[in-house]
Coordinates of C-alpha atoms and ligand atoms in Angstrom, one line a residue:
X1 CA 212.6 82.7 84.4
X2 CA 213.8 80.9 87.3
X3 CA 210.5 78.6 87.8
X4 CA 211.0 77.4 84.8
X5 CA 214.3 75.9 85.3
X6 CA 214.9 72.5 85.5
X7 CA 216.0 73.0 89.3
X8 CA 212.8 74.6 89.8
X9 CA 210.4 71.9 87.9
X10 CA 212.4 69.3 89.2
X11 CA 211.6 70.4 92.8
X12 CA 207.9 70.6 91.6
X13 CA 208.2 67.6 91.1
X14 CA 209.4 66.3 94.0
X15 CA 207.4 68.9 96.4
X16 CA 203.6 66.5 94.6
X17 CA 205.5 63.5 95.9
X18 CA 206.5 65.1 99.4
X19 CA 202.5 66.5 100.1
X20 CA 201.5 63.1 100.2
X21 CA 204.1 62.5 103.2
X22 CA 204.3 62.9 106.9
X23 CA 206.3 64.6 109.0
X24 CA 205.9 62.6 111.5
X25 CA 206.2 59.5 108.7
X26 CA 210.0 61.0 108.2
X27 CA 210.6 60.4 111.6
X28 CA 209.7 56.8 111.5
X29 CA 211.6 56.1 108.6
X30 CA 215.1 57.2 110.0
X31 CA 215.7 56.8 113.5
X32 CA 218.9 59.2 112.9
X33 CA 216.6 62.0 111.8
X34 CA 217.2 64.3 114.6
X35 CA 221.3 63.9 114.1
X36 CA 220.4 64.5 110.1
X37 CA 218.1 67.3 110.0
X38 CA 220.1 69.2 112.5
X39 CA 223.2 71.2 113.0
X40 CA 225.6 72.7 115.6
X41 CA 228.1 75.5 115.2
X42 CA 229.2 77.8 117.9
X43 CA 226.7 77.7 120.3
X44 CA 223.6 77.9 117.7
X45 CA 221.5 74.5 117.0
X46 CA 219.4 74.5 113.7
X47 CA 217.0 71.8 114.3
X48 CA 215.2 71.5 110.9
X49 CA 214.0 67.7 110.9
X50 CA 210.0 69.3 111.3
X51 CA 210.0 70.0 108.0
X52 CA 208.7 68.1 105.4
X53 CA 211.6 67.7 103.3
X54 CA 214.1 64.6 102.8
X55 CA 217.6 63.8 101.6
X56 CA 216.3 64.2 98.1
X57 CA 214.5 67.8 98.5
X58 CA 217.7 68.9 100.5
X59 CA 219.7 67.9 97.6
X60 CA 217.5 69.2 95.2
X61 CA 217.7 72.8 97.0
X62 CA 221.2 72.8 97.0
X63 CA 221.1 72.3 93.4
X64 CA 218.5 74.9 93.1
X65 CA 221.0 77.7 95.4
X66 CA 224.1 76.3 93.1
X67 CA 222.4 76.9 89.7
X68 CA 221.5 80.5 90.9
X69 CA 225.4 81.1 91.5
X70 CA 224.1 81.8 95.3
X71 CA 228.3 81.1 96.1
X72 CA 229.3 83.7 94.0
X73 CA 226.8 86.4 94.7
X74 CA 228.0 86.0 98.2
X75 CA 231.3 86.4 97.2
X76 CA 230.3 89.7 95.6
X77 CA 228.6 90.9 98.5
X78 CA 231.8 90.2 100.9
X79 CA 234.1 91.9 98.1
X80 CA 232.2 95.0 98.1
X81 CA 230.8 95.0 94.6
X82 CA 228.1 96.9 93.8
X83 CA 225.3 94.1 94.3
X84 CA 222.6 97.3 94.9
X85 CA 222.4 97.5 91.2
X86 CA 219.6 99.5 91.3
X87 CA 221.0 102.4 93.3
X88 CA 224.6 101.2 92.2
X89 CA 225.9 100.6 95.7
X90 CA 228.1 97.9 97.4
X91 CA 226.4 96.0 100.4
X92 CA 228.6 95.8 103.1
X93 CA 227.7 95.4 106.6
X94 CA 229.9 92.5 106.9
X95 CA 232.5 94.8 106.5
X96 CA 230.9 96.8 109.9
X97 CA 232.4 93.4 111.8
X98 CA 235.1 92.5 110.7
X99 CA 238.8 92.6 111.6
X100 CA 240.4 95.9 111.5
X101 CA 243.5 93.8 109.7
X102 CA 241.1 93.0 106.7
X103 CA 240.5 94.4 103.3
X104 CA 237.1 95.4 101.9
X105 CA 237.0 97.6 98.7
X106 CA 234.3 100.0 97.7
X107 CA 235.6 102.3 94.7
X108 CA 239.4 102.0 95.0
X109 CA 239.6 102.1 98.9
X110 CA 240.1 100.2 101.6
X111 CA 237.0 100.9 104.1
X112 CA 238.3 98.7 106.9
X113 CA 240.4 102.1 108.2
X114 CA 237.1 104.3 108.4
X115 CA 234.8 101.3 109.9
X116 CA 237.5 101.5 112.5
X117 CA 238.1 104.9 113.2
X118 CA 234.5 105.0 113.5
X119 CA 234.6 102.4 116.3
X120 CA 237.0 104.0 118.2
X121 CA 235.4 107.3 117.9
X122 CA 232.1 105.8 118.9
X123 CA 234.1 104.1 122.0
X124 CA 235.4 106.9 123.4
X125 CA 231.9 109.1 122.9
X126 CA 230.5 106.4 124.9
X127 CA 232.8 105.9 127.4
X128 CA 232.6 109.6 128.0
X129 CA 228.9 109.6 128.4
X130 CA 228.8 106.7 130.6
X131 CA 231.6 107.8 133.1
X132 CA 230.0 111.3 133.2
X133 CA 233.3 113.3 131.9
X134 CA 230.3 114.6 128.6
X135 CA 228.5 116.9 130.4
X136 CA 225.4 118.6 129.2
X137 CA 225.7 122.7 128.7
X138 CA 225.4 123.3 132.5
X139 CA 227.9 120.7 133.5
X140 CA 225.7 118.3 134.7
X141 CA 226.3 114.4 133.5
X142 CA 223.9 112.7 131.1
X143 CA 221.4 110.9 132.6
X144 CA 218.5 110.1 129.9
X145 CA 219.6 109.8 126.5
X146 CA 216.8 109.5 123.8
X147 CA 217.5 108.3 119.9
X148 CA 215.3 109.8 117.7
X149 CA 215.2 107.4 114.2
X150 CA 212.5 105.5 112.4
X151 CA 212.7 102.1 110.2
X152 CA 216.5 101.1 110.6
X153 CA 218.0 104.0 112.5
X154 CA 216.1 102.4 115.5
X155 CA 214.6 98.8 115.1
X156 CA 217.9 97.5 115.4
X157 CA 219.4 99.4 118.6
X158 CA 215.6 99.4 120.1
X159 CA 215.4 95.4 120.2
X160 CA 219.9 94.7 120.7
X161 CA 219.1 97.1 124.0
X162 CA 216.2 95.4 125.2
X163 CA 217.6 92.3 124.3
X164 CA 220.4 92.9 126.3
X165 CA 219.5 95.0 129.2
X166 CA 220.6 92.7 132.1
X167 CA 224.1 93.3 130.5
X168 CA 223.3 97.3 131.6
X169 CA 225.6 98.4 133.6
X170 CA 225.0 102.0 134.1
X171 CA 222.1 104.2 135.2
X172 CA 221.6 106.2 132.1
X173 CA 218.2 105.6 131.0
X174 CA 218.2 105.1 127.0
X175 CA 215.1 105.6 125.4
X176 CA 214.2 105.4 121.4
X177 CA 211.6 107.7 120.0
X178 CA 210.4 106.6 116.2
X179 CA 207.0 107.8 115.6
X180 CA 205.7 110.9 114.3
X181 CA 202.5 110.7 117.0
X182 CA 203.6 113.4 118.9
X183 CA 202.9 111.2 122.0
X184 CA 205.7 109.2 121.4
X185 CA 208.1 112.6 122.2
X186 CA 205.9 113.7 124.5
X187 CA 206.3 110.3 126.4
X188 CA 210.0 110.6 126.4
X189 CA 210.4 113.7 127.3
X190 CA 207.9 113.2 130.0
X191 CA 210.6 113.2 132.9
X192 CA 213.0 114.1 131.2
X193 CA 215.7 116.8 132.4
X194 CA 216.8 119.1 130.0
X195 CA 220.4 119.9 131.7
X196 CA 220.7 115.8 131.9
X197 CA 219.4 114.7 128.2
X198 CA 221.5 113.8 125.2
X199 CA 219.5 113.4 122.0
X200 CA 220.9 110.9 119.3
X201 CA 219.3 111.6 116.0
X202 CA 219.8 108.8 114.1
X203 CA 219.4 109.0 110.1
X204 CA 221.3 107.8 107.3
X205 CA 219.9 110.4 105.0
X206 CA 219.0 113.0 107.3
X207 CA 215.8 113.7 105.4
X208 CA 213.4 111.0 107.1
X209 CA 210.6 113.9 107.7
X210 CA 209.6 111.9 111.3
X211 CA 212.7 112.2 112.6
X212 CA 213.5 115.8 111.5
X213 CA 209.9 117.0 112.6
X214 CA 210.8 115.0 116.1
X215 CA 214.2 116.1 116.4
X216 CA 213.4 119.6 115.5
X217 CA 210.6 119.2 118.4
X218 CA 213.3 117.8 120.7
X219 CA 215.8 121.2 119.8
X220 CA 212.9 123.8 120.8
X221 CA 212.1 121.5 124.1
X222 CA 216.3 122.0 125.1
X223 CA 216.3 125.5 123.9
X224 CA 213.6 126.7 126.0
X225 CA 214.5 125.4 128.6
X226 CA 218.1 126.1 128.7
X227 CA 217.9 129.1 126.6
X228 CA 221.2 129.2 125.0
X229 CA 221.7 128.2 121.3
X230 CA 225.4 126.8 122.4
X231 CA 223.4 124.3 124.3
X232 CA 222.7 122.2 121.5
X233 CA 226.9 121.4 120.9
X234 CA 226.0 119.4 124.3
X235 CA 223.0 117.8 124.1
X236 CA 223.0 116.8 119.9
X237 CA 224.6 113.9 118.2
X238 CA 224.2 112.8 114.7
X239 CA 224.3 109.4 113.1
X240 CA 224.4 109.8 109.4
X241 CA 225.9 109.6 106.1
X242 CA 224.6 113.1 105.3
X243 CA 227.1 115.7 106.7
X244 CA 225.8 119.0 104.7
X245 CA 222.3 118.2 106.4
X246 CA 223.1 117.3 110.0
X247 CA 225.2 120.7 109.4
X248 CA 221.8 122.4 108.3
X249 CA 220.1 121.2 111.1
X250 CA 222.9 122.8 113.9
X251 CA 224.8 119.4 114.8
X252 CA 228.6 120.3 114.8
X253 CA 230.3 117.5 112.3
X254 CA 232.2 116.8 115.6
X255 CA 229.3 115.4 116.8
X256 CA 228.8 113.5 114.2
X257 CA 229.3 110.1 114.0
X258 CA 229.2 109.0 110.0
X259 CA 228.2 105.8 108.2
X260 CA 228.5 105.1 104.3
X261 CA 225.9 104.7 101.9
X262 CA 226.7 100.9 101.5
X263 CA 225.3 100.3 104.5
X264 CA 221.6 99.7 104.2
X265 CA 219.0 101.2 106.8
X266 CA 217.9 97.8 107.7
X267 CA 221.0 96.3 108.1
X268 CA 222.8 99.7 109.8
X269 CA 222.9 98.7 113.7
X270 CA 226.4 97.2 113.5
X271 CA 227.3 100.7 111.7
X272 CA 227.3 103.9 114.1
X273 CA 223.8 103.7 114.2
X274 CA 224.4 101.5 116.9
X275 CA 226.0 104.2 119.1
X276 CA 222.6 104.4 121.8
X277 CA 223.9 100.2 122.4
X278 CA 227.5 101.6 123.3
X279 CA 225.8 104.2 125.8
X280 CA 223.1 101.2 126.9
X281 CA 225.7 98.6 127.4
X282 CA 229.2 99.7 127.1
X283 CA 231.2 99.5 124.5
X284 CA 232.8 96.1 124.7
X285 CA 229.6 94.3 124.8
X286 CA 228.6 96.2 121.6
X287 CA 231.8 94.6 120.0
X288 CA 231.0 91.1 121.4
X289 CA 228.1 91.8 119.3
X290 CA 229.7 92.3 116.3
X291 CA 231.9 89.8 117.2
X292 CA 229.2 87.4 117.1
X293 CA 228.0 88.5 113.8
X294 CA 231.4 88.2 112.6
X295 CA 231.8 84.9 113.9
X296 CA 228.4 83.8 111.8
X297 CA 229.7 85.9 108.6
X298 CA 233.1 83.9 108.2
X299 CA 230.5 80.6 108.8
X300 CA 228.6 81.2 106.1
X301 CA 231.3 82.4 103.6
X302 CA 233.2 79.1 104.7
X303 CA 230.8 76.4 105.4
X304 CA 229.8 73.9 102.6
X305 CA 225.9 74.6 101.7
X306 CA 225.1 71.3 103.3
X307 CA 226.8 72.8 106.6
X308 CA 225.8 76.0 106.4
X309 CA 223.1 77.6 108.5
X310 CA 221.4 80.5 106.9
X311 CA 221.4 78.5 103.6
X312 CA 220.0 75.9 105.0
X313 CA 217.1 78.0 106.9
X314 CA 216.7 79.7 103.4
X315 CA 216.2 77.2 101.3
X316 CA 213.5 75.8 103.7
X317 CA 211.8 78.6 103.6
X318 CA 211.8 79.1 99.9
X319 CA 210.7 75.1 100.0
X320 CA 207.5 76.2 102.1
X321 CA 206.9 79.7 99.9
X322 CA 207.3 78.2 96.5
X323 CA 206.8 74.3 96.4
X324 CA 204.5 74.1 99.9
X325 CA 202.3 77.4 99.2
X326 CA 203.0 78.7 102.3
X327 CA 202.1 82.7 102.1
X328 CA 203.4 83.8 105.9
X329 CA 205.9 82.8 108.1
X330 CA 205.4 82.9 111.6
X331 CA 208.8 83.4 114.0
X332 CA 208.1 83.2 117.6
X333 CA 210.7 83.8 119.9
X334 CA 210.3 82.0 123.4
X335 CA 212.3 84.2 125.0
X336 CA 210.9 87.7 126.5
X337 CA 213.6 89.5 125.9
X338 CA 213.3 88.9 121.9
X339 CA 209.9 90.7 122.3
X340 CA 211.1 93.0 119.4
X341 CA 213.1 90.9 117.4
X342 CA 210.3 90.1 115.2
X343 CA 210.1 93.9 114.4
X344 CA 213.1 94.2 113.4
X345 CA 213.1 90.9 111.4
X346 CA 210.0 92.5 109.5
X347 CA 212.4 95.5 108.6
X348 CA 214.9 93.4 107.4
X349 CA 212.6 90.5 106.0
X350 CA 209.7 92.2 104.0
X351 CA 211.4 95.3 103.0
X352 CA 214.4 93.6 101.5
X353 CA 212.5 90.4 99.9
X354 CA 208.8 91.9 99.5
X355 CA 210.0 92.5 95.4
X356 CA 207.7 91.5 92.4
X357 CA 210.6 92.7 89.7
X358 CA 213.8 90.4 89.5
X359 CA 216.8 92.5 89.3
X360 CA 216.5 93.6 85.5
X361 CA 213.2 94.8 86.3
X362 CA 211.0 91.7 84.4
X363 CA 207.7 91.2 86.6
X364 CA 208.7 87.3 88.2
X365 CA 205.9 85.0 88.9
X366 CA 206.6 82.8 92.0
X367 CA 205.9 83.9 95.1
X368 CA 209.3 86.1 97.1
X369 CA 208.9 87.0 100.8
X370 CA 206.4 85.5 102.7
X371 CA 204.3 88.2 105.3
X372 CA 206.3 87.7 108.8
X373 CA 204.9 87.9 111.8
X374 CA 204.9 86.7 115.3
X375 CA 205.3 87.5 119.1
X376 CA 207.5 85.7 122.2
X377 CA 205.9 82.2 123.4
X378 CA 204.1 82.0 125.3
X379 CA 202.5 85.2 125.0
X380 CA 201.6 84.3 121.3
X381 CA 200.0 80.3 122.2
X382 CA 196.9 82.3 123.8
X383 CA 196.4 84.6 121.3
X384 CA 197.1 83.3 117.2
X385 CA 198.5 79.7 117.9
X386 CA 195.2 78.4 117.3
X387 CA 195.2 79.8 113.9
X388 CA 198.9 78.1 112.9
X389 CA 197.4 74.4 114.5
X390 CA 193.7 74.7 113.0
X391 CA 193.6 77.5 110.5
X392 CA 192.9 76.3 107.0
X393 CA 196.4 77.9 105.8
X394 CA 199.9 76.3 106.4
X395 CA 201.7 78.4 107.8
X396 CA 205.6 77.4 108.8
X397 CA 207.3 78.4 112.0
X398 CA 210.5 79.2 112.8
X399 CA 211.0 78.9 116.6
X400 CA 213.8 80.7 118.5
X401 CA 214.9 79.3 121.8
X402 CA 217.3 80.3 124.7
X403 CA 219.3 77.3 126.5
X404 CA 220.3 79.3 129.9
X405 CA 218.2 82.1 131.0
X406 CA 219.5 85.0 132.0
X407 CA 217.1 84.7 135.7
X408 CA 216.6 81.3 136.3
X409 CA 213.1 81.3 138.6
X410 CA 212.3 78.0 139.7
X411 CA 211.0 75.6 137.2
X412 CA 210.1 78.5 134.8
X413 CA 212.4 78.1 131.8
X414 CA 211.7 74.5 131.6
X415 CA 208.5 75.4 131.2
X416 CA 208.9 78.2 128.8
X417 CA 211.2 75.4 126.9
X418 CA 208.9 72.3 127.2
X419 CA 205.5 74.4 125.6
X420 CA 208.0 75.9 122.9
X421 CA 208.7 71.9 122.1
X422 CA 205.6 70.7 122.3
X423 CA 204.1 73.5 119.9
X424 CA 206.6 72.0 117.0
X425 CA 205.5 68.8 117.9
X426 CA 201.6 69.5 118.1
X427 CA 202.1 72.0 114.5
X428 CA 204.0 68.2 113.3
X429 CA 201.5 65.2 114.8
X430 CA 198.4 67.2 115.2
X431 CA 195.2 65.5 116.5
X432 CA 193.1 62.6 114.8
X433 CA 189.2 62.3 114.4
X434 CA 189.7 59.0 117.0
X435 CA 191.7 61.0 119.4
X436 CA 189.6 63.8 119.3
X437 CA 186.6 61.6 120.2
X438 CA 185.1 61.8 116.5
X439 CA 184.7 65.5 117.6
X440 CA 185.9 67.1 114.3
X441 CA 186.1 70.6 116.1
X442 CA 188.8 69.2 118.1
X443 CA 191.0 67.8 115.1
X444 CA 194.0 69.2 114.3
X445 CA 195.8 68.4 110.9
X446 CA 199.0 68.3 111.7
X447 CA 201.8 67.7 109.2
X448 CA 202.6 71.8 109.9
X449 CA 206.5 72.3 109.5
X450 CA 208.3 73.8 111.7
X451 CA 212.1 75.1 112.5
X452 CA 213.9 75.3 115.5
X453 CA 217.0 77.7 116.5
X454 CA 218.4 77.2 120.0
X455 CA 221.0 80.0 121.2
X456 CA 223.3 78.7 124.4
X457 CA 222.2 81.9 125.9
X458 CA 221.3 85.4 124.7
X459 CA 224.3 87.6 125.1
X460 CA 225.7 89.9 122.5
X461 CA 228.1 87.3 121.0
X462 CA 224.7 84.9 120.4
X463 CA 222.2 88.1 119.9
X464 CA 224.9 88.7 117.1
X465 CA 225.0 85.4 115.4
X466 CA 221.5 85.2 115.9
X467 CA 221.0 88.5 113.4
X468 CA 223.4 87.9 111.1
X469 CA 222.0 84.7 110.7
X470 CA 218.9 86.3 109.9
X471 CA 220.7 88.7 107.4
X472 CA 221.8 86.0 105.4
X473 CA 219.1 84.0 105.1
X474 CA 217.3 86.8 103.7
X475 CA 220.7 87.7 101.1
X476 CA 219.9 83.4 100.3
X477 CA 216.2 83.8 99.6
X478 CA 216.6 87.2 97.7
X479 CA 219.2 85.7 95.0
X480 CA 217.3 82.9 94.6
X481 CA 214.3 84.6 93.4
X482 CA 216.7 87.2 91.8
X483 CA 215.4 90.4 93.4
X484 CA 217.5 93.4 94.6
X485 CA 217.0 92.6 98.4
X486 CA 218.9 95.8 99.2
X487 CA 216.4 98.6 97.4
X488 CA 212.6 100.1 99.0
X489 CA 211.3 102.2 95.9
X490 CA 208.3 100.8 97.2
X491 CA 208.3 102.7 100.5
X492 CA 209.1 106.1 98.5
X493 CA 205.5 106.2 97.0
X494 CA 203.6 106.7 100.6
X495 CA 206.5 109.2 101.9
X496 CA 205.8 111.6 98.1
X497 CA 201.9 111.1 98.9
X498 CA 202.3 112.1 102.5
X499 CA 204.0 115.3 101.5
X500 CA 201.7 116.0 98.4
X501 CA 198.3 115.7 101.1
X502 CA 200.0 117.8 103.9
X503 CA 200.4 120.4 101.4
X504 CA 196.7 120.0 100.1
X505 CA 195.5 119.7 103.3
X506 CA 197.2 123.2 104.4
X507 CA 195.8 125.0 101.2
X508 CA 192.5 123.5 100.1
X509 CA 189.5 121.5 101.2
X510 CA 190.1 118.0 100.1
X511 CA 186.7 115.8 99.6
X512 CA 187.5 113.0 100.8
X513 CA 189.4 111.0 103.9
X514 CA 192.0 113.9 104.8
X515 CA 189.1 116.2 103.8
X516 CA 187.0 114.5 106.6
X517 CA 190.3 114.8 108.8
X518 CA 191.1 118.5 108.3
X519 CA 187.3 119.2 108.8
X520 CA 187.4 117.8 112.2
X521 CA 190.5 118.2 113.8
Ligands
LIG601 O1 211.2 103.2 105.5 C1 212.1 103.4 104.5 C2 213.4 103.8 105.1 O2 214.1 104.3 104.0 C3 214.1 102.6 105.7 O3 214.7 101.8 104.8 C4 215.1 103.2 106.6 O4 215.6 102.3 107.6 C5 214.1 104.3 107.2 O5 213.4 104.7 106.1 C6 214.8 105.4 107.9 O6 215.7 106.1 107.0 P1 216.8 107.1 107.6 O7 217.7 106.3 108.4 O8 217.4 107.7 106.4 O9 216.1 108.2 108.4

């Protein structure tokens, strides 16, 4: 079991040394501390010197990541081998980015042709749409076009378009509906135009029931209004890895834009699910995007561990989880236009690490991914800050940060920059019993760790580093604790009970909560 490795205990060891330690006490110790707890690559600054961790815990980590074969597990993953072992599948977004001149191997063949073709097929859809030479069944040029996916088919491609909507360049208005709540169609479609609306149903199984229900609801809304079944050849895409079903459903193959099942939901916007960023944006800017993501892939297959950015942010984190007893992790964003990224990093976070197996199925007992939260500063300092400075729980922050903004406004994004500094610096000093005027209410403890990430500015090339940074951080944390990161048995259970109590509730009284429900609505 890995905690009881010597890595591990020796890292115990070290972590009853470190409690009794500052942060701030680091600091004063090493004048360099800043230059040695931080790193630059391509636009991105880690600043990790908040933490409260040392030469020795850094070295001990690495250690820790080397003795768990963390180099050649990546290796795998890059290669294509079947790292999923519990659904016997290759992970391979990375293959999604990179050069069409490269060779990636799933089962005797070369991918890199499909990811490709894909791309140019995806190109030229957009393009299409965007210049107005797809029409909708009447002729007309698209004007709204509404993505219809839940979990990964639209998390990613909801946040990248919001992220990057000052980058829009055309007046198509794309819109993402996710949720079964029939308000959330009904809001979409609210002003909607059926001769002018392209509907993108995005699923790589093409048996999520949400997004069948709502794309089914979508289908009657077109065909009553335009009354012709041909219609739908106009109006309906499919993203998915399930042909025979987007077939079922009356989606012509041709408009079908297909993905392969080693490509995981929540790492799937970089695949054709990424098609509504295309439409959004244009396609060039999607490719900067994977360019960016590319550009942080080749860093982290290159990069010594002691260079490298997601190990290094992963190995902190696992320092807080397991040695620090840090449960949560808080990422805040001070940047508006991240306002979903933690969303999305929830997706990719908790649902790949939230594991209590290791990857032969033996319960483990150390703690694997913390619960992630957060929300863009400063939004977030007036509402939970005051839980991360004086809560009795430690909870670590990761801060994400934008150099240029994309509308400067006075003084603004100095502010915006200066409270995002001086809430790592508060979480680190905190406030004394003397400086609070013996007013104990007023004490903070300080000694709260904290990471910063600074992107130059958020454009696709940085929104993509930024999320494969995030990717792999999470691939770092999940071999460490030994858990199939790429799995979600876990999320099957609900989506079988959900079925089993719409059927009850249809045929029987049920005494209880959906009893209660059927009863009175
Ligand atoms: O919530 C579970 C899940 O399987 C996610 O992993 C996935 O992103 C989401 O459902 C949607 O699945 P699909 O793209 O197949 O509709």
């Amino acid at each position: 079991m890995l905690n009881e490795t010597p890595e591990w205990q020796a890292l115990e060891a070290h972590a009853a040394a470190m409690k009794g330690r500052h942060i701030a006490g680091l600091f004063a110790a090493d004048p360099k501390r800043f230059e040695n707890f931080s790193l630059a690559h391509d636009g991105i600054l880690l600043d990790y010197s908040r933490h409260l961790a040392d030469a020795e815990t850094m070295k001990l980590l690495f250690a820790l990541a080397r003795s768990n074969d963390l180099e050649g597990w990546r290796d795998k993953m890059f290669a294509g081998r079947k790292i999923n072992s519990t659904e016997n599948r290759a992970v391979l977004h990375t293959a999604l980015r990179a050069p069409e001149s490269s060779t990636v191997t799933v089962d005797d063949e070369n991918v890199m042709p499909f990811v490709h073709d894909t791309l140019r097929r995806m190109e030229q859809f957009s393009d299409a749409v965007r210049s107005g030479t797809w029409t909708g069944h009447s002729g007309k040029a698209i004007k709204t076009v509404i993505n219809i996916g839940i979990g990964g088919s639209d998390l990613g491609p909801r946040m990248v378009c919001d992220a990057l909507k000052w980058d829009r360049d055309s007046d198509i208005t794309v819109r993402f509906v996710s949720n079964i709540d029939p308000c959330d169609l009904a809001l979409a479609l609210a002003d909607a135009d059926p001769e002018t609306t392209l509907f993108i149903i995005a699923s790589k199984t093409f048996t999520t029931q949400e997004t069948l229900a709502n794309a089914q609801a979508a289908k009657d809304w077109l065909l009553a209004a335009l009354g012709d079944e041909t219609a739908v050849a106009k109006h309906f895409c499919a993203l998915s890895t399930n042909e025979q079903a987007v077939r079922a459903f009356g989606i012509d193959p041709a408009n079908m834009f297909p993905f392969k099942d080693w490509v995981g939901g929540r790492y799937s916007l970089w695949s054709a699910i990424g098609l509504p960023i295309c439409i959004a944006n244009g396609f060039a800017r999607f490719r900067r995007l994977l360019d960016g993501a590319q550009a942080m892939d080749r860093h982290f297959q290159d990069e010594p561990l002691d260079r490298n950015m997601p190990v290094i942010l992963a190995l902190l984190g696992l320092w807080c989880r397991n040695f620090m007893g840090a449960d949560a992790l808080a990422v805040l964003p001070y940047a508006q236009d991240l306002k979903l990224f933690v969303s999305w990093l929830q997706q990719l976070d908790m649902e790949s690490n939230g594991k209590s197996v290791d990857r032969d199925g033996a319960p483990v007992s150390y703690g694997t991914g913390p619960v992630i939260f957060g929300q863009p500063g400063t939004n977030g300092q007036h509402a939970f800050h005051q839980q991360l400075h004086q809560g009795p729980a430690m909870i670590p922050c990761e801060f994400i940060g934008v150099l240029h903004s994309r509308k400067p406004q006075d003084n603004h994004h100095d502010i915006l920059l200066a409270h995002m500094a001086a809430q790592s610096q508060a979480l680190m000093q905190g406030r004394g019993l003397e400086q609070s005027g013996d007013n104990p209410h007023r004490v903070c403890p300080g000694n709260r760790p904290s990471a910063t990430i600074l992107l130059d500015r958020l454009d696709a090339y940085h929104l993509g580093q930024l999320l494969a940074l995030y990717e792999h951080k999470v691939f770092v944390q999940g071999i460490i604790w030994g858990i199939n990161s790429f799995d979600q048995w876990g999320v099957e259970l609900g989506k079988a009970l959900a079925s089993d109590i719409l059927l009850n509730a249809k045929n029987s009284a049920v005494h209880s909560l959906t009893g209660y429900i059927r009863e009175n609505s």
